[in-house]
Amino acid sequence: MTGGHVVELQRNPTRAVRIGSITIGAGHPIAAQSMTATHTQDVAATLAQANALHAAGAGVVRIAVDSKKDAAALPAIRAGTPANLAIDLQENYRLCLDVAPHVDKLRYNPGHLYHHEPTKPWQEKVKFIAGVAADNDCALRVGVNCGSVDPAKKEKFDPEDSIGPMLASALEHCELLDSIGFTRYAVSLKDSDPRKVIDVNRRFAAARPDVPLHLGVTEAGMPPDGIIKTRIAFEQLISRGIGDTVRVSLTVSNAEKPQEIAAANQILADIAAGRVRSVVDYGLASLNIISCPSCSRVENEAFIDLARQVKEMTAYAQQHAITIAVMGCRVNGPGETDDADLGLWCGPTHVNLKKKSVELGAFPYDDILPRLRAELDTLIAERS
Ligand code: SF4
């Protein structure tokens, strides 16, 4: 790991939402979540996984419940784990009556409500779910997913615009819940494309900075690619105060599921320390030194020292709002540094230097610091 700066993360002023023994929002620590992948009716296997996730640090463990038979397994699961439990309601929203007494949070998807009782207005169904949640001390998540947006919303937007309907759907559900006095909810807006996740969550947070957000990239895939995709979305959102709970969805075996929690907590720690994979603007009015978290692509271990030396050498420029990115490899370094004012990326014998998108050349490790200093001085002079 390379050393970045410790960032005092600004967080959006979201409402506090309690989920069992934890609270998200209102400046509480960002909670990592995960989900069991066992057959829920196999109580022993589901309990073992829920407990493994809890032991790994999961703030909330979600369990799949698709039928009354799955729901019937919940009392035994509840009795066997201290984990805070959440349930996804699928098409059959009325199943909340069976599950709510045994869990701490219910998630419904606005895009699934039309399947059952199609003539009943969605508002009535949401009121029903919220009533059951309130009666059973449960929080709610309004979980909007790009793959299953409410068709009634979709048809009002350009087919090319996948974000508009998601956003509109989330906002109208918030309005309805608020109007009936149910405010113990979070929202998620998920997509498999991290750029869309960034865009839709930024737009939602601008409209409703008070509503806690659950962040995630769907179908992220296997590690390490799945972690990298998710990391990029989280870096761009959490650095700007957006996000109160997160899930890293990985394609891993049941035994490896706790990796989702480890990955989430690693990403959160890295963002707070300035160890980032994409160029992150923390919105600070001071020097912003970021360095990648390093991985197997690093070709010269001197990168680790270099990141530290860059931080020390540039301390004199602390009061300038300049971003310097130090990346560990030639694979991602060139592309990832484009948004930095000054970017460095490391090869086996040389370090490449860039000012915005203009490449300034490759320098031996021993020569790079003076060269960086000269460029930094020039930049400060240009801006003053
Ligand atoms: S920039 Fe290169 S070395 Fe650093 S984390 Fe990304 S891929 Fe790994």
Tab-separated table of C-alpha atoms and ligand atoms in Angstrom:
chain	number	residue	atom	x	y	z
A	1	MET	CA	0.000	0.000	0.000
A	2	THR	CA	1.191	3.468	-0.747
A	3	GLY	CA	0.619	6.312	1.630
A	4	GLY	CA	-1.768	9.052	0.611
A	5	HIS	CA	-3.157	11.814	2.757
A	6	VAL	CA	-5.855	11.249	5.290
A	7	VAL	CA	-8.874	13.022	3.951
A	8	GLU	CA	-11.526	14.499	6.184
A	9	LEU	CA	-14.397	13.231	4.064
A	10	GLN	CA	-17.304	15.609	3.821
A	11	ARG	CA	-20.557	13.699	3.977
A	12	ASN	CA	-23.952	14.755	2.705
A	13	PRO	CA	-26.325	15.733	5.542
A	14	THR	CA	-28.457	12.630	5.219
A	15	ARG	CA	-31.106	11.452	7.656
A	16	ALA	CA	-30.236	8.818	10.216
A	17	VAL	CA	-31.785	5.462	9.312
A	18	ARG	CA	-31.504	2.659	11.838
A	19	ILE	CA	-31.193	-0.905	10.563
A	20	GLY	CA	-31.238	-3.233	13.583
A	21	SER	CA	-28.132	-2.478	15.645
A	22	ILE	CA	-26.524	-0.047	13.181
A	23	THR	CA	-27.460	3.374	11.902
A	24	ILE	CA	-26.587	4.695	8.470
A	25	GLY	CA	-26.654	8.324	7.347
A	26	ALA	CA	-26.154	11.480	9.417
A	27	GLY	CA	-22.370	11.029	9.454
A	28	HIS	CA	-22.412	7.467	10.802
A	29	PRO	CA	-19.667	5.187	9.430
A	30	ILE	CA	-20.369	3.902	5.933
A	31	ALA	CA	-21.615	0.325	6.413
A	32	ALA	CA	-20.570	-2.558	4.154
A	33	GLN	CA	-23.298	-4.985	3.156
A	34	SER	CA	-23.360	-8.360	1.479
A	35	MET	CA	-25.828	-11.052	0.560
A	36	THR	CA	-26.059	-14.781	1.154
A	37	ALA	CA	-25.908	-16.994	-1.929
A	38	THR	CA	-27.054	-20.221	-0.287
A	39	HIS	CA	-30.487	-21.807	-0.685
A	40	THR	CA	-32.363	-19.926	2.015
A	41	GLN	CA	-34.292	-23.053	2.995
A	42	ASP	CA	-30.985	-24.724	3.838
A	43	VAL	CA	-30.950	-23.073	7.241
A	44	ALA	CA	-27.591	-24.472	8.348
A	45	ALA	CA	-25.795	-23.282	5.189
A	46	THR	CA	-27.517	-19.872	5.214
A	47	LEU	CA	-26.724	-19.355	8.871
A	48	ALA	CA	-23.086	-20.321	8.335
A	49	GLN	CA	-22.803	-17.781	5.544
A	50	ALA	CA	-24.669	-15.014	7.385
A	51	ASN	CA	-22.394	-15.520	10.379
A	52	ALA	CA	-19.256	-15.552	8.204
A	53	LEU	CA	-20.323	-12.245	6.639
A	54	HIS	CA	-21.127	-10.790	10.048
A	55	ALA	CA	-17.727	-11.903	11.362
A	56	ALA	CA	-16.083	-10.227	8.347
A	57	GLY	CA	-17.689	-6.936	9.393
A	58	ALA	CA	-20.950	-6.825	7.442
A	59	GLY	CA	-23.254	-4.135	8.837
A	60	VAL	CA	-26.219	-5.766	7.097
A	61	VAL	CA	-26.636	-9.232	5.569
A	62	ARG	CA	-29.260	-9.652	2.877
A	63	ILE	CA	-31.031	-12.965	2.385
A	64	ALA	CA	-32.907	-13.969	-0.747
A	65	VAL	CA	-36.535	-14.807	-0.121
A	66	ASP	CA	-38.511	-15.799	-3.199
A	67	SER	CA	-41.325	-17.857	-1.732
A	68	LYS	CA	-43.340	-18.606	1.376
A	69	LYS	CA	-41.084	-21.635	1.894
A	70	ASP	CA	-38.016	-19.370	1.979
A	71	ALA	CA	-39.864	-17.063	4.366
A	72	ALA	CA	-40.633	-20.014	6.628
A	73	ALA	CA	-36.894	-20.506	7.166
A	74	LEU	CA	-36.458	-16.989	8.551
A	75	PRO	CA	-37.386	-17.517	12.224
A	76	ALA	CA	-34.642	-20.156	12.557
A	77	ILE	CA	-32.162	-17.928	10.702
A	78	ARG	CA	-33.065	-14.952	12.871
A	79	ALA	CA	-32.579	-17.036	16.021
A	80	GLY	CA	-29.149	-18.227	14.916
A	81	THR	CA	-27.354	-15.025	13.956
A	82	PRO	CA	-26.648	-11.620	15.473
A	83	ALA	CA	-26.343	-10.125	11.951
A	84	ASN	CA	-28.701	-7.338	10.925
A	85	LEU	CA	-30.870	-8.956	8.280
A	86	ALA	CA	-32.411	-7.539	5.137
A	87	ILE	CA	-34.740	-9.118	2.609
A	88	ASP	CA	-35.404	-8.371	-1.045
A	89	LEU	CA	-39.092	-8.403	-1.896
A	90	GLN	CA	-39.490	-9.700	-5.408
A	91	GLU	CA	-42.668	-9.521	-7.505
A	92	ASN	CA	-44.844	-10.715	-4.618
A	93	TYR	CA	-44.673	-7.606	-2.466
A	94	ARG	CA	-47.275	-8.978	-0.027
A	95	LEU	CA	-44.668	-11.468	1.164
A	96	CYS	CA	-43.441	-8.615	3.383
A	97	LEU	CA	-46.099	-9.698	5.884
A	98	ASP	CA	-44.310	-13.031	6.329
A	99	VAL	CA	-40.740	-11.735	6.426
A	100	ALA	CA	-40.864	-8.396	8.257
A	101	PRO	CA	-41.254	-9.866	11.792
A	102	HIS	CA	-37.900	-11.627	11.398
A	103	VAL	CA	-35.678	-8.989	9.756
A	104	ASP	CA	-34.432	-5.408	10.148
A	105	LYS	CA	-34.883	-4.075	6.650
A	106	LEU	CA	-37.033	-4.684	3.587
A	107	ARG	CA	-35.948	-3.803	0.089
A	108	TYR	CA	-38.486	-3.333	-2.666
A	109	ASN	CA	-37.852	-2.590	-6.311
A	110	PRO	CA	-40.229	0.026	-7.806
A	111	GLY	CA	-39.857	-1.774	-11.147
A	112	HIS	CA	-41.307	-5.009	-9.781
A	113	LEU	CA	-44.478	-3.680	-8.184
A	114	TYR	CA	-46.619	-3.861	-11.301
A	115	HIS	CA	-46.368	-7.667	-11.655
A	116	HIS	CA	-48.918	-8.560	-8.985
A	117	GLU	CA	-52.401	-6.998	-8.851
A	118	PRO	CA	-51.694	-4.921	-11.963
A	119	THR	CA	-54.799	-2.783	-11.591
A	120	LYS	CA	-53.905	-1.614	-8.086
A	121	PRO	CA	-52.004	1.712	-8.087
A	122	TRP	CA	-48.333	1.407	-7.084
A	123	GLN	CA	-48.918	4.033	-4.402
A	124	GLU	CA	-51.213	1.674	-2.510
A	125	LYS	CA	-48.649	-1.094	-2.670
A	126	VAL	CA	-45.903	1.150	-1.306
A	127	LYS	CA	-48.168	2.337	1.495
A	128	PHE	CA	-48.842	-1.298	2.353
A	129	ILE	CA	-45.124	-2.164	2.439
A	130	ALA	CA	-44.289	0.946	4.490
A	131	GLY	CA	-47.073	0.105	6.946
A	132	VAL	CA	-45.740	-3.410	7.428
A	133	ALA	CA	-42.189	-2.048	7.840
A	134	ALA	CA	-43.346	0.459	10.473
A	135	ASP	CA	-45.322	-2.181	12.385
A	136	ASN	CA	-42.262	-4.452	12.516
A	137	ASP	CA	-39.505	-1.916	13.290
A	138	CYS	CA	-37.957	-2.343	9.833
A	139	ALA	CA	-36.132	0.149	7.636
A	140	LEU	CA	-36.834	0.199	3.903
A	141	ARG	CA	-34.651	0.416	0.839
A	142	VAL	CA	-36.112	1.691	-2.400
A	143	GLY	CA	-33.887	-0.321	-4.736
A	144	VAL	CA	-33.961	0.960	-8.310
A	145	ASN	CA	-32.108	-1.147	-10.840
A	146	CYS	CA	-31.379	-0.219	-14.441
A	147	GLY	CA	-32.291	-3.733	-15.573
A	148	SER	CA	-35.815	-3.552	-14.136
A	149	VAL	CA	-37.061	0.025	-14.248
A	150	ASP	CA	-40.797	0.573	-13.885
A	151	PRO	CA	-42.118	0.257	-17.486
A	152	ALA	CA	-44.603	3.094	-16.883
A	153	LYS	CA	-41.665	5.402	-16.172
A	154	LYS	CA	-39.540	4.098	-19.024
A	155	GLU	CA	-42.052	4.927	-21.714
A	156	LYS	CA	-41.973	8.622	-20.759
A	157	PHE	CA	-38.277	8.926	-21.616
A	158	ASP	CA	-36.109	8.643	-24.710
A	159	PRO	CA	-35.155	4.934	-25.034
A	160	GLU	CA	-31.495	6.019	-25.084
A	161	ASP	CA	-31.844	7.686	-21.686
A	162	SER	CA	-31.446	4.953	-19.090
A	163	ILE	CA	-30.786	7.329	-16.224
A	164	GLY	CA	-33.852	9.603	-16.513
A	165	PRO	CA	-36.420	6.891	-15.685
A	166	MET	CA	-34.347	5.514	-12.789
A	167	LEU	CA	-34.006	8.929	-11.258
A	168	ALA	CA	-37.658	9.866	-11.749
A	169	SER	CA	-38.783	6.561	-10.263
A	170	ALA	CA	-36.581	6.933	-7.164
A	171	LEU	CA	-37.659	10.531	-6.598
A	172	GLU	CA	-41.375	9.821	-6.824
A	173	HIS	CA	-41.084	6.937	-4.367
A	174	CYS	CA	-39.260	9.218	-1.916
A	175	GLU	CA	-41.999	11.799	-2.262
A	176	LEU	CA	-44.689	9.235	-1.577
A	177	LEU	CA	-42.913	7.774	1.456
A	178	ASP	CA	-42.313	11.259	2.855
A	179	SER	CA	-45.954	12.200	2.262
A	180	ILE	CA	-47.130	9.326	4.452
A	181	GLY	CA	-44.591	10.160	7.157
A	182	PHE	CA	-42.319	7.155	6.555
A	183	THR	CA	-38.753	8.496	6.480
A	184	ARG	CA	-36.792	5.477	7.661
A	185	TYR	CA	-35.557	4.549	4.216
A	186	ALA	CA	-32.507	4.557	1.953
A	187	VAL	CA	-32.361	4.548	-1.828
A	188	SER	CA	-30.141	2.651	-4.244
A	189	LEU	CA	-29.670	3.312	-7.959
A	190	LYS	CA	-27.649	0.513	-9.490
A	191	ASP	CA	-26.276	-0.187	-12.945
A	192	SER	CA	-23.522	-2.427	-14.277
A	193	ASP	CA	-21.726	0.571	-15.804
A	194	PRO	CA	-19.780	2.481	-13.126
A	195	ARG	CA	-20.059	5.752	-15.084
A	196	LYS	CA	-23.848	5.518	-14.982
A	197	VAL	CA	-23.763	4.675	-11.289
A	198	ILE	CA	-21.724	7.844	-10.696
A	199	ASP	CA	-24.012	9.984	-12.838
A	200	VAL	CA	-27.353	8.791	-11.488
A	201	ASN	CA	-26.245	8.900	-7.847
A	202	ARG	CA	-24.802	12.393	-8.236
A	203	ARG	CA	-28.031	13.603	-9.750
A	204	PHE	CA	-30.128	11.947	-7.059
A	205	ALA	CA	-27.934	13.352	-4.275
A	206	ALA	CA	-28.208	16.850	-5.768
A	207	ALA	CA	-32.009	16.567	-5.690
A	208	ARG	CA	-32.278	14.769	-2.327
A	209	PRO	CA	-29.131	15.328	-0.251
A	210	ASP	CA	-31.154	14.271	2.803
A	211	VAL	CA	-31.860	10.695	1.686
A	212	PRO	CA	-29.219	8.085	2.572
A	213	LEU	CA	-27.798	6.256	-0.438
A	214	HIS	CA	-26.838	2.617	-0.726
A	215	LEU	CA	-24.159	2.392	-3.443
A	216	GLY	CA	-23.366	-0.544	-5.681
A	217	VAL	CA	-22.417	-1.624	-9.188
A	218	THR	CA	-24.470	-4.621	-10.354
A	219	GLU	CA	-22.937	-7.635	-12.084
A	220	ALA	CA	-19.505	-6.242	-11.363
A	221	GLY	CA	-17.995	-9.680	-12.018
A	222	MET	CA	-15.040	-11.551	-10.593
A	223	PRO	CA	-12.156	-10.069	-8.669
A	224	PRO	CA	-10.015	-8.166	-9.454
A	225	ASP	CA	-12.011	-6.557	-12.300
A	226	GLY	CA	-15.254	-6.496	-10.315
A	227	ILE	CA	-13.537	-4.752	-7.441
A	228	ILE	CA	-11.873	-2.206	-9.733
A	229	LYS	CA	-15.161	-1.292	-11.457
A	230	THR	CA	-16.876	-0.812	-8.127
A	231	ARG	CA	-13.911	1.046	-6.695
A	232	ILE	CA	-14.028	3.655	-9.450
A	233	ALA	CA	-17.715	4.384	-8.838
A	234	PHE	CA	-17.258	4.563	-5.065
A	235	GLU	CA	-14.180	6.801	-5.377
A	236	GLN	CA	-16.045	9.388	-7.407
A	237	LEU	CA	-19.095	9.372	-5.141
A	238	ILE	CA	-17.783	8.933	-1.615
A	239	SER	CA	-15.065	11.546	-2.177
A	240	ARG	CA	-17.900	14.033	-2.697
A	241	GLY	CA	-19.942	13.033	0.331
A	242	ILE	CA	-22.322	10.674	-1.465
A	243	GLY	CA	-23.014	7.217	-0.012
A	244	ASP	CA	-23.996	5.902	3.418
A	245	THR	CA	-23.817	2.145	2.882
A	246	VAL	CA	-22.179	0.079	0.132
A	247	ARG	CA	-22.159	-3.338	-1.436
A	248	VAL	CA	-19.398	-4.745	-3.621
A	249	SER	CA	-21.101	-7.486	-5.702
A	250	LEU	CA	-18.575	-10.125	-6.714
A	251	THR	CA	-18.874	-13.379	-8.599
A	252	VAL	CA	-17.206	-15.642	-6.047
A	253	SER	CA	-17.939	-19.018	-4.473
A	254	ASN	CA	-20.074	-19.236	-1.360
A	255	ALA	CA	-17.038	-19.766	0.826
A	256	GLU	CA	-15.444	-16.625	-0.608
A	257	LYS	CA	-18.437	-14.314	-0.036
A	258	PRO	CA	-16.792	-12.529	2.905
A	259	GLN	CA	-14.430	-11.102	0.250
A	260	GLU	CA	-17.235	-8.687	-0.613
A	261	ILE	CA	-17.007	-7.172	2.854
A	262	ALA	CA	-13.211	-7.143	2.869
A	263	ALA	CA	-13.187	-5.442	-0.547
A	264	ALA	CA	-15.760	-2.854	0.527
A	265	ASN	CA	-13.910	-1.981	3.710
A	266	GLN	CA	-10.590	-1.813	1.846
A	267	ILE	CA	-12.053	0.568	-0.734
A	268	LEU	CA	-13.534	2.781	2.000
A	269	ALA	CA	-10.227	2.888	3.893
A	270	ASP	CA	-8.318	3.653	0.696
A	271	ILE	CA	-10.621	6.514	-0.290
A	272	ALA	CA	-10.238	8.059	3.164
A	273	ALA	CA	-6.436	7.766	2.812
A	274	GLY	CA	-6.218	9.170	-0.746
A	275	ARG	CA	-5.250	5.776	-2.237
A	276	VAL	CA	-7.387	5.806	-5.333
A	277	ARG	CA	-7.513	4.129	-8.702
A	278	SER	CA	-9.142	7.020	-10.591
A	279	VAL	CA	-8.316	10.686	-10.255
A	280	VAL	CA	-10.422	11.938	-7.398
A	281	ASP	CA	-11.201	15.550	-6.636
A	282	TYR	CA	-12.177	15.640	-2.985
A	283	GLY	CA	-13.461	19.171	-3.459
A	284	LEU	CA	-10.687	20.532	-1.227
A	285	ALA	CA	-9.236	24.014	-1.550
A	286	SER	CA	-5.767	22.586	-0.917
A	287	LEU	CA	-3.173	20.297	-2.468
A	288	ASN	CA	-4.608	16.888	-3.353
A	289	ILE	CA	-2.031	14.096	-3.632
A	290	ILE	CA	-3.527	10.796	-4.646
A	291	SER	CA	-1.760	7.524	-5.307
A	292	CYS	CA	-3.133	4.222	-6.533
A	293	PRO	CA	-3.636	1.415	-4.021
A	294	SER	CA	-0.988	-0.659	-5.961
A	295	CYS	CA	-1.523	-4.161	-7.290
A	296	SER	CA	0.266	-6.964	-9.087
A	297	ARG	CA	0.846	-4.687	-12.083
A	298	VAL	CA	3.445	-2.624	-10.254
A	299	GLU	CA	6.756	-3.249	-12.083
A	300	ASN	CA	9.079	-1.407	-9.741
A	301	GLU	CA	8.658	-1.446	-5.988
A	302	ALA	CA	10.272	2.004	-5.928
A	303	PHE	CA	6.758	3.261	-6.725
A	304	ILE	CA	5.824	2.837	-3.076
A	305	ASP	CA	8.667	5.083	-1.928
A	306	LEU	CA	8.072	7.521	-4.720
A	307	ALA	CA	4.464	8.084	-3.658
A	308	ARG	CA	5.678	8.916	-0.150
A	309	GLN	CA	8.451	11.187	-1.435
A	310	VAL	CA	6.042	13.090	-3.680
A	311	LYS	CA	3.893	13.800	-0.666
A	312	GLU	CA	6.843	15.058	1.369
A	313	MET	CA	8.416	17.097	-1.425
A	314	THR	CA	5.154	18.864	-2.321
A	315	ALA	CA	4.207	19.800	1.242
A	316	TYR	CA	5.324	23.383	0.536
A	317	ALA	CA	2.426	23.763	-1.939
A	318	GLN	CA	-0.226	22.731	0.567
A	319	GLN	CA	-2.382	25.833	0.124
A	320	HIS	CA	-2.762	25.384	-3.644
A	321	ALA	CA	-5.750	23.527	-5.073
A	322	ILE	CA	-3.701	21.259	-7.343
A	323	THR	CA	-4.184	17.522	-7.876
A	324	ILE	CA	-1.112	15.314	-8.316
A	325	ALA	CA	-1.687	11.639	-9.134
A	326	VAL	CA	0.962	8.946	-8.671
A	327	MET	CA	0.037	5.679	-10.371
A	328	GLY	CA	1.896	2.394	-10.093
A	329	CYS	CA	1.922	1.015	-13.626
A	330	ARG	CA	2.096	1.714	-17.334
A	331	VAL	CA	-1.155	-0.113	-18.044
A	332	ASN	CA	-3.555	2.212	-16.297
A	333	GLY	CA	-1.318	5.134	-15.424
A	334	PRO	CA	-1.514	6.953	-18.776
A	335	GLY	CA	-5.316	6.912	-18.952
A	336	GLU	CA	-6.008	7.345	-15.261
A	337	THR	CA	-3.911	10.486	-14.839
A	338	ASP	CA	-5.665	12.574	-17.496
A	339	ASP	CA	-7.780	14.471	-14.991
A	340	ALA	CA	-4.909	15.320	-12.654
A	341	ASP	CA	-3.015	18.602	-12.948
A	342	LEU	CA	0.227	16.637	-12.792
A	343	GLY	CA	0.351	12.881	-13.278
A	344	LEU	CA	3.084	10.322	-12.752
A	345	TRP	CA	3.065	6.667	-13.643
A	346	CYS	CA	5.782	4.155	-13.058
A	347	GLY	CA	7.580	1.817	-15.445
A	348	PRO	CA	10.385	-0.646	-14.665
A	349	THR	CA	13.211	1.942	-14.891
A	350	HIS	CA	11.517	5.272	-15.619
A	351	VAL	CA	8.688	7.405	-14.333
A	352	ASN	CA	6.455	9.157	-16.836
A	353	LEU	CA	5.289	12.684	-16.185
A	354	LYS	CA	2.241	14.415	-17.559
A	355	LYS	CA	0.707	17.865	-17.195
A	356	LYS	CA	-3.042	17.372	-17.683
A	357	SER	CA	-3.164	15.295	-20.880
A	358	VAL	CA	0.212	16.489	-22.239
A	359	GLU	CA	3.065	13.997	-21.799
A	360	LEU	CA	6.305	15.656	-20.682
A	361	GLY	CA	8.572	12.597	-20.943
A	362	ALA	CA	9.963	9.670	-18.963
A	363	PHE	CA	12.622	10.233	-16.288
A	364	PRO	CA	14.825	7.882	-14.227
A	365	TYR	CA	13.527	7.373	-10.674
A	366	ASP	CA	16.380	9.537	-9.318
A	367	ASP	CA	15.519	12.495	-11.545
A	368	ILE	CA	11.764	12.616	-11.302
A	369	LEU	CA	11.342	14.596	-8.064
A	370	PRO	CA	13.280	17.711	-9.171
A	371	ARG	CA	11.458	17.625	-12.483
A	372	LEU	CA	8.105	17.358	-10.728
A	373	ARG	CA	9.038	20.241	-8.460
A	374	ALA	CA	9.877	22.446	-11.470
A	375	GLU	CA	6.522	21.639	-13.053
A	376	LEU	CA	4.685	22.298	-9.809
A	377	ASP	CA	6.406	25.678	-9.423
A	378	THR	CA	5.448	26.566	-12.996
A	379	LEU	CA	1.857	25.596	-12.353
A	380	ILE	CA	1.680	27.671	-9.164
A	381	ALA	CA	3.154	30.664	-11.016
A	382	GLU	CA	0.667	30.234	-13.873
A	383	ARG	CA	-2.232	30.265	-11.465
A	384	SER	CA	-1.173	33.161	-9.286
B	1	SF4	S1	-2.582	2.092	-11.479
B	1	SF4	FE1	-1.688	0.122	-12.107
B	1	SF4	S2	-0.544	-0.544	-10.284
B	1	SF4	FE2	-1.946	1.023	-9.599
B	1	SF4	S3	-3.759	-0.132	-8.901
B	1	SF4	FE3	-4.114	0.519	-11.016
B	1	SF4	S4	-3.471	-1.236	-12.247
B	1	SF4	FE4	-2.544	-1.506	-10.199
